[in-house]
PDB file of C-alpha atoms in Angstrom:
ATOM      1  CA  MET E   1      -1.090  13.003 -13.437  1.00 41.00           C
ATOM      2  CA  ALA E   2      -3.095  11.060 -16.023  1.00 44.00           C
ATOM      3  CA  THR E   3      -4.155   7.615 -14.916  1.00 45.00           C
ATOM      4  CA  SER E   4      -5.654   6.042 -18.017  1.00 45.00           C
ATOM      5  CA  GLU E   5      -5.120   2.302 -17.925  1.00 44.00           C
ATOM      6  CA  SER E   6      -2.396   0.735 -20.054  1.00 43.00           C
ATOM      7  CA  ASP E   7      -3.278  -2.043 -22.475  1.00 45.00           C
ATOM      8  CA  ILE E   8       0.413  -2.835 -22.987  1.00 47.00           C
ATOM      9  CA  LYS E   9       1.851  -5.591 -20.826  1.00 54.00           C
ATOM     10  CA  ALA E  10       4.214  -3.387 -18.822  1.00 61.00           C
ATOM     11  CA  PRO E  11       6.703  -5.032 -16.418  1.00 63.00           C
ATOM     12  CA  GLY E  12       4.227  -4.844 -13.533  1.00 78.00           C
ATOM     13  CA  PHE E  13       2.138  -7.620 -15.053  1.00 86.00           C
ATOM     14  CA  GLU E  14       4.968 -10.077 -14.406  1.00 88.00           C
ATOM     15  CA  MET E  15       5.564  -9.001 -10.803  1.00 96.00           C
ATOM     16  CA  ILE E  16       4.351 -10.048  -7.355  1.00 97.00           C
ATOM     17  CA  PHE E  17       2.451  -7.343  -5.475  1.00 98.00           C
ATOM     18  CA  GLU E  18       2.241  -7.853  -1.733  1.00 98.00           C
ATOM     19  CA  LEU E  19      -0.552  -6.049   0.113  1.00 98.00           C
ATOM     20  CA  ARG E  20       0.166  -5.913   3.841  1.00 98.00           C
ATOM     21  CA  THR E  21      -2.438  -4.685   6.317  1.00 98.00           C
ATOM     22  CA  TYR E  22      -1.745  -3.683   9.924  1.00 98.00           C
ATOM     23  CA  GLU E  23      -4.390  -2.884  12.516  1.00 98.00           C
ATOM     24  CA  LEU E  24      -2.975  -0.560  15.138  1.00 98.00           C
ATOM     25  CA  THR E  25      -3.817   0.295  18.726  1.00 97.00           C
ATOM     26  CA  ALA E  26      -6.736   2.749  18.859  1.00 96.00           C
ATOM     27  CA  THR E  27      -5.638   6.386  18.421  1.00 95.00           C
ATOM     28  CA  LYS E  28      -2.058   5.306  17.600  1.00 97.00           C
ATOM     29  CA  ALA E  29      -2.166   5.158  13.790  1.00 96.00           C
ATOM     30  CA  GLN E  30      -0.684   8.600  13.171  1.00 95.00           C
ATOM     31  CA  GLU E  31       1.991   7.956  15.804  1.00 97.00           C
ATOM     32  CA  TYR E  32       3.021   4.815  13.911  1.00 98.00           C
ATOM     33  CA  LEU E  33       2.996   6.626  10.566  1.00 98.00           C
ATOM     34  CA  ASN E  34       5.120   9.480  11.923  1.00 97.00           C
ATOM     35  CA  LEU E  35       7.636   6.934  13.226  1.00 98.00           C
ATOM     36  CA  PHE E  36       7.605   5.162   9.868  1.00 98.00           C
ATOM     37  CA  ARG E  37       8.328   8.273   7.802  1.00 98.00           C
ATOM     38  CA  THR E  38      10.934   9.744  10.183  1.00 97.00           C
ATOM     39  CA  LEU E  39      12.685   6.570  11.423  1.00 96.00           C
ATOM     40  CA  GLY E  40      11.661   3.634   9.248  1.00 98.00           C
ATOM     41  CA  VAL E  41      11.189   4.545   5.610  1.00 98.00           C
ATOM     42  CA  GLU E  42      14.855   5.111   4.714  1.00 98.00           C
ATOM     43  CA  HIS E  43      15.819   1.735   6.174  1.00 98.00           C
ATOM     44  CA  VAL E  44      13.002  -0.408   4.775  1.00 98.00           C
ATOM     45  CA  THR E  45      13.210   1.074   1.266  1.00 98.00           C
ATOM     46  CA  ALA E  46      16.935   0.374   1.137  1.00 98.00           C
ATOM     47  CA  TYR E  47      15.857  -3.260   0.705  1.00 98.00           C
ATOM     48  CA  LEU E  48      12.111  -3.532   0.032  1.00 98.00           C
ATOM     49  CA  PRO E  49      10.549  -1.921  -3.081  1.00 98.00           C
ATOM     50  CA  MET E  50       7.657   0.203  -1.820  1.00 98.00           C
ATOM     51  CA  GLY E  51       4.616   0.790  -3.997  1.00 98.00           C
ATOM     52  CA  GLY E  52       2.250   2.571  -1.618  1.00 98.00           C
ATOM     53  CA  TYR E  53       1.495   3.396   2.021  1.00 98.00           C
ATOM     54  CA  PHE E  54      -2.001   4.385   3.201  1.00 98.00           C
ATOM     55  CA  LEU E  55      -4.174   5.090   6.268  1.00 98.00           C
ATOM     56  CA  THR E  56      -7.879   4.207   6.254  1.00 97.00           C
ATOM     57  CA  GLU E  57     -10.413   7.025   6.529  1.00 95.00           C
ATOM     58  CA  THR E  58     -13.484   4.727   6.520  1.00 93.00           C
ATOM     59  CA  GLY E  59     -14.068   1.089   7.391  1.00 92.00           C
ATOM     60  CA  GLN E  60     -11.723  -0.410   9.987  1.00 93.00           C
ATOM     61  CA  LEU E  61     -10.088   2.642  11.565  1.00 95.00           C
ATOM     62  CA  ASN E  62      -6.470   2.734  12.765  1.00 97.00           C
ATOM     63  CA  ARG E  63      -5.655   0.425   9.848  1.00 98.00           C
ATOM     64  CA  ILE E  64      -2.822   0.934   7.387  1.00 98.00           C
ATOM     65  CA  HIS E  65      -2.264  -0.761   4.043  1.00 98.00           C
ATOM     66  CA  HIS E  66       1.077  -0.926   2.262  1.00 98.00           C
ATOM     67  CA  ILE E  67       2.038  -2.368  -1.120  1.00 98.00           C
ATOM     68  CA  TRP E  68       5.418  -3.866  -2.017  1.00 98.00           C
ATOM     69  CA  ILE E  69       6.456  -4.895  -5.539  1.00 98.00           C
ATOM     70  CA  TYR E  70       8.801  -7.815  -6.315  1.00 98.00           C
ATOM     71  CA  GLU E  71      10.002  -9.379  -9.538  1.00 96.00           C
ATOM     72  CA  THR E  72      10.053 -12.849  -7.963  1.00 96.00           C
ATOM     73  CA  PHE E  73       9.384 -14.574  -4.665  1.00 96.00           C
ATOM     74  CA  ALA E  74      13.149 -15.162  -4.397  1.00 97.00           C
ATOM     75  CA  GLU E  75      13.723 -11.397  -4.569  1.00 98.00           C
ATOM     76  CA  ARG E  76      11.208 -10.912  -1.758  1.00 98.00           C
ATOM     77  CA  THR E  77      12.931 -13.519   0.409  1.00 98.00           C
ATOM     78  CA  ALA E  78      16.368 -11.972  -0.136  1.00 98.00           C
ATOM     79  CA  ALA E  79      15.088  -8.436   0.475  1.00 98.00           C
ATOM     80  CA  ARG E  80      13.366  -9.320   3.745  1.00 97.00           C
ATOM     81  CA  GLN E  81      16.408 -11.244   4.975  1.00 97.00           C
ATOM     82  CA  ALA E  82      18.606  -8.231   4.238  1.00 98.00           C
ATOM     83  CA  LEU E  83      16.205  -5.907   6.086  1.00 98.00           C
ATOM     84  CA  SER E  84      16.268  -8.190   9.131  1.00 95.00           C
ATOM     85  CA  SER E  85      20.008  -7.455   9.474  1.00 96.00           C
ATOM     86  CA  ASP E  86      19.694  -3.668   9.198  1.00 96.00           C
ATOM     87  CA  LEU E  87      20.715  -2.098  12.517  1.00 96.00           C
ATOM     88  CA  GLY E  88      18.783   1.123  12.008  1.00 95.00           C
ATOM     89  CA  TRP E  89      15.568  -0.784  11.312  1.00 97.00           C
ATOM     90  CA  ASN E  90      15.999  -3.155  14.243  1.00 96.00           C
ATOM     91  CA  LYS E  91      17.322  -0.713  16.842  1.00 95.00           C
ATOM     92  CA  LEU E  92      15.422   2.470  15.948  1.00 95.00           C
ATOM     93  CA  PHE E  93      12.139   1.748  14.212  1.00 97.00           C
ATOM     94  CA  VAL E  94      11.094  -1.732  15.350  1.00 97.00           C
ATOM     95  CA  PRO E  95      11.279  -1.117  19.138  1.00 97.00           C
ATOM     96  CA  SER E  96       9.647   2.310  18.756  1.00 97.00           C
ATOM     97  CA  ALA E  97       6.742   1.284  16.511  1.00 98.00           C
ATOM     98  CA  PHE E  98       6.001  -2.441  16.376  1.00 97.00           C
ATOM     99  CA  HIS E  99       4.332  -2.577  19.797  1.00 98.00           C
ATOM    100  CA  LEU E 100       1.574  -0.403  18.313  1.00 98.00           C
ATOM    101  CA  ILE E 101       0.562  -3.168  15.859  1.00 98.00           C
ATOM    102  CA  GLU E 102      -2.364  -5.301  17.077  1.00 97.00           C
ATOM    103  CA  ARG E 103      -2.916  -7.566  14.046  1.00 97.00           C
ATOM    104  CA  GLN E 104      -1.347  -8.220  10.645  1.00 97.00           C
ATOM    105  CA  ARG E 105      -2.408  -9.877   7.420  1.00 97.00           C
ATOM    106  CA  ASN E 106      -1.076 -10.007   3.886  1.00 97.00           C
ATOM    107  CA  ALA E 107      -1.964 -11.098   0.377  1.00 98.00           C
ATOM    108  CA  PHE E 108      -0.028 -11.814  -2.807  1.00 98.00           C
ATOM    109  CA  MET E 109      -1.591 -10.267  -5.902  1.00 98.00           C
ATOM    110  CA  ILE E 110      -1.104 -10.315  -9.665  1.00 97.00           C
ATOM    111  CA  LEU E 111      -1.788  -7.214 -11.733  1.00 97.00           C
ATOM    112  CA  GLN E 112      -4.876  -7.151 -13.953  1.00 97.00           C
ATOM    113  CA  LYS E 113      -5.141  -3.461 -14.964  1.00 96.00           C
ATOM    114  CA  SER E 114      -2.464  -0.792 -14.743  1.00 96.00           C
ATOM    115  CA  SER E 115      -2.182   2.981 -15.228  1.00 96.00           C
ATOM    116  CA  LYS E 116       0.547   5.402 -16.219  1.00 96.00           C
ATOM    117  CA  LEU E 117       1.243   6.164 -12.574  1.00 97.00           C
ATOM    118  CA  LEU E 118       1.442   2.506 -11.574  1.00 97.00           C
ATOM    119  CA  ASP E 119       3.716   1.754 -14.536  1.00 97.00           C
ATOM    120  CA  LYS E 120       6.045   4.522 -13.319  1.00 97.00           C
ATOM    121  CA  VAL E 121       5.950   3.222  -9.745  1.00 98.00           C
ATOM    122  CA  CYS E 122       6.859  -0.287 -10.959  1.00 97.00           C
ATOM    123  CA  ALA E 123       9.765   1.093 -12.989  1.00 96.00           C
ATOM    124  CA  THR E 124      11.152   3.078 -10.022  1.00 96.00           C
ATOM    125  CA  ARG E 125      10.219   0.612  -7.271  1.00 97.00           C
ATOM    126  CA  ARG E 126      13.797   0.229  -6.007  1.00 96.00           C
ATOM    127  CA  THR E 127      14.046   3.931  -5.063  1.00 97.00           C
ATOM    128  CA  GLN E 128      15.244   4.486  -1.505  1.00 97.00           C
ATOM    129  CA  HIS E 129      13.103   7.109   0.241  1.00 97.00           C
ATOM    130  CA  HIS E 130      14.855   9.525   2.577  1.00 96.00           C
ATOM    131  CA  ALA E 131      13.614  10.109   6.107  1.00 97.00           C
ATOM    132  CA  GLN E 132      11.195  12.999   6.467  1.00 97.00           C
ATOM    133  CA  THR E 133      11.364  15.650   9.145  1.00 97.00           C
ATOM    134  CA  PRO E 134       8.528  15.760  11.714  1.00 95.00           C
ATOM    135  CA  GLU E 135       7.430  19.107  10.234  1.00 96.00           C
ATOM    136  CA  ALA E 136       6.936  17.679   6.735  1.00 96.00           C
ATOM    137  CA  GLN E 137       3.399  17.087   5.501  1.00 97.00           C
ATOM    138  CA  LEU E 138       2.136  13.691   6.639  1.00 97.00           C
ATOM    139  CA  PHE E 139      -0.400  12.912   3.895  1.00 98.00           C
ATOM    140  CA  GLY E 140      -0.673  13.414   0.167  1.00 96.00           C
ATOM    141  CA  PRO E 141      -3.194  15.868  -1.319  1.00 94.00           C
ATOM    142  CA  ARG E 142      -6.056  13.548  -2.325  1.00 94.00           C
ATOM    143  CA  LEU E 143      -8.133  10.607  -1.202  1.00 95.00           C
ATOM    144  CA  LEU E 144      -7.927   7.165  -2.779  1.00 96.00           C
ATOM    145  CA  SER E 145     -10.232   4.184  -2.405  1.00 94.00           C
ATOM    146  CA  LEU E 146      -9.489   0.494  -1.948  1.00 95.00           C
ATOM    147  CA  THR E 147     -12.175  -1.976  -2.996  1.00 93.00           C
ATOM    148  CA  TYR E 148     -12.306  -5.745  -2.518  1.00 94.00           C
ATOM    149  CA  SER E 149     -14.848  -7.317  -4.889  1.00 93.00           C
ATOM    150  CA  LYS E 150     -15.799 -10.708  -6.283  1.00 92.00           C
ATOM    151  CA  THR E 151     -15.743  -9.401  -9.847  1.00 91.00           C
ATOM    152  CA  PRO E 152     -13.611  -6.637 -11.440  1.00 91.00           C
ATOM    153  CA  PHE E 153     -14.667  -3.148 -10.335  1.00 86.00           C
ATOM    154  CA  GLN E 154     -14.770  -0.283 -12.860  1.00 86.00           C
ATOM    155  CA  PRO E 155     -14.131   3.080 -11.104  1.00 86.00           C
ATOM    156  CA  LYS E 156     -13.739   6.364 -12.954  1.00 85.00           C
ATOM    157  CA  GLU E 157     -10.000   6.808 -12.277  1.00 91.00           C
ATOM    158  CA  ARG E 158      -8.375   3.482 -11.570  1.00 95.00           C
ATOM    159  CA  LEU E 159      -4.728   3.430 -10.491  1.00 97.00           C
ATOM    160  CA  GLY E 160      -4.470  -0.353 -10.448  1.00 97.00           C
ATOM    161  CA  GLN E 161      -6.446  -3.551 -10.204  1.00 97.00           C
ATOM    162  CA  TRP E 162      -5.157  -6.899  -8.967  1.00 98.00           C
ATOM    163  CA  ARG E 163      -6.395 -10.434  -8.322  1.00 97.00           C
ATOM    164  CA  ILE E 164      -5.400 -12.037  -5.013  1.00 98.00           C
ATOM    165  CA  THR E 165      -3.657 -15.376  -5.493  1.00 97.00           C
ATOM    166  CA  SER E 166      -2.846 -16.174  -1.856  1.00 97.00           C
ATOM    167  CA  GLY E 167      -3.674 -14.784   1.567  1.00 96.00           C
ATOM    168  CA  TYR E 168      -6.599 -12.668   2.711  1.00 94.00           C
ATOM    169  CA  ALA E 169      -9.663 -12.874   0.408  1.00 93.00           C
ATOM    170  CA  ALA E 170      -7.910 -15.154  -2.112  1.00 95.00           C
ATOM    171  CA  GLY E 171      -9.571 -15.118  -5.513  1.00 96.00           C
ATOM    172  CA  SER E 172     -11.106 -11.662  -5.107  1.00 96.00           C
ATOM    173  CA  TYR E 173     -10.160  -8.454  -6.896  1.00 96.00           C
ATOM    174  CA  VAL E 174      -8.497  -5.421  -5.321  1.00 97.00           C
ATOM    175  CA  THR E 175      -8.946  -2.022  -6.967  1.00 96.00           C
ATOM    176  CA  LEU E 176      -7.108   1.183  -6.032  1.00 97.00           C
ATOM    177  CA  ALA E 177      -8.674   4.351  -7.426  1.00 95.00           C
ATOM    178  CA  ILE E 178      -8.703   8.129  -7.113  1.00 94.00           C
ATOM    179  CA  THR E 179     -11.760   9.391  -5.228  1.00 90.00           C
ATOM    180  CA  ALA E 180     -13.244  12.810  -6.021  1.00 79.00           C
ATOM    181  CA  ASP E 181     -15.471  14.732  -3.608  1.00 73.00           C
ATOM    182  CA  GLU E 182     -18.579  13.855  -5.608  1.00 63.00           C
ATOM    183  CA  ASP E 183     -17.815  10.138  -5.190  1.00 68.00           C
ATOM    184  CA  LEU E 184     -17.895  10.178  -1.388  1.00 71.00           C
ATOM    185  CA  LEU E 185     -21.627   9.558  -1.041  1.00 68.00           C
ATOM    186  CA  THR E 186     -22.189   7.487  -4.168  1.00 67.00           C
ATOM    187  CA  TYR E 187     -20.894   4.057  -5.001  1.00 63.00           C
ATOM    188  CA  SER E 188     -21.538   2.097  -8.184  1.00 60.00           C
ATOM    189  CA  GLU E 189     -20.281  -1.342  -7.167  1.00 60.00           C
ATOM    190  CA  THR E 190     -23.364  -3.383  -6.233  1.00 62.00           C
ATOM    191  CA  ASN E 191     -21.781  -6.024  -4.005  1.00 69.00           C
ATOM    192  CA  PRO E 192     -18.306  -5.128  -2.708  1.00 79.00           C
ATOM    193  CA  LEU E 193     -16.678  -7.284  -0.078  1.00 85.00           C
ATOM    194  CA  GLU E 194     -15.005  -4.193   1.408  1.00 90.00           C
ATOM    195  CA  HIS E 195     -14.610  -0.549   0.426  1.00 90.00           C
ATOM    196  CA  GLU E 196     -12.368   1.928   2.249  1.00 94.00           C
ATOM    197  CA  LEU E 197     -11.309   5.506   1.681  1.00 94.00           C
ATOM    198  CA  LEU E 198      -7.550   5.946   2.104  1.00 96.00           C
ATOM    199  CA  ARG E 199      -5.160   8.793   2.826  1.00 97.00           C
ATOM    200  CA  PRO E 200      -1.785   8.138   1.175  1.00 98.00           C
ATOM    201  CA  LEU E 201       1.340   9.147   3.050  1.00 98.00           C
ATOM    202  CA  SER E 202       3.240  11.992   1.408  1.00 98.00           C
ATOM    203  CA  CYS E 203       6.139   9.553   0.857  1.00 97.00           C
ATOM    204  CA  SER E 204       3.860   6.987  -0.812  1.00 98.00           C
ATOM    205  CA  PRO E 205       4.719   6.419  -4.497  1.00 98.00           C
ATOM    206  CA  LEU E 206       1.056   5.686  -5.226  1.00 98.00           C
ATOM    207  CA  GLN E 207      -0.961   8.742  -4.202  1.00 96.00           C
TER     208      GLN E 207
END
């Protein structure tokens, strides 16, 4: 799918993007992700609008990032309150998976640069994702990269770029991009704060 950036102010530019990061018990990341896609995803996406779900391949291992997209902070509050009352979430997924989480952090972001794929994800953000079977493919077909930088980063195939307004690394830029094989050992950003290769889940809208 083409990912050329959009110069038109699509709806995503008015939205709140929440980037949540969980660090999991060593060796338990794939266990958590399998629980999420088979037990959790249908419950959480009944209320929360999912933008992406990823596992790190470099950097801090056993770390997952997930992106959620809200029109307003009030929508986020209402959505999370509704999820907290969901029996399937609280009685199936939470007790099975949450003990695997060691640390959490989050950040609120505003969109700076979009793409055709991100515009589509914003437009369909309220889609409820059905539970996958254990036999279904866990990851999507390609690697992405996530870069934190002090100034805007210009990768070849950018899916989205945001500026953090509150939370971890406030004031910095976050860039999600497609990573080709030839990019794995070269990097053009001269002073990144962090750079990680990511494997998107097969149920991740951004992949």
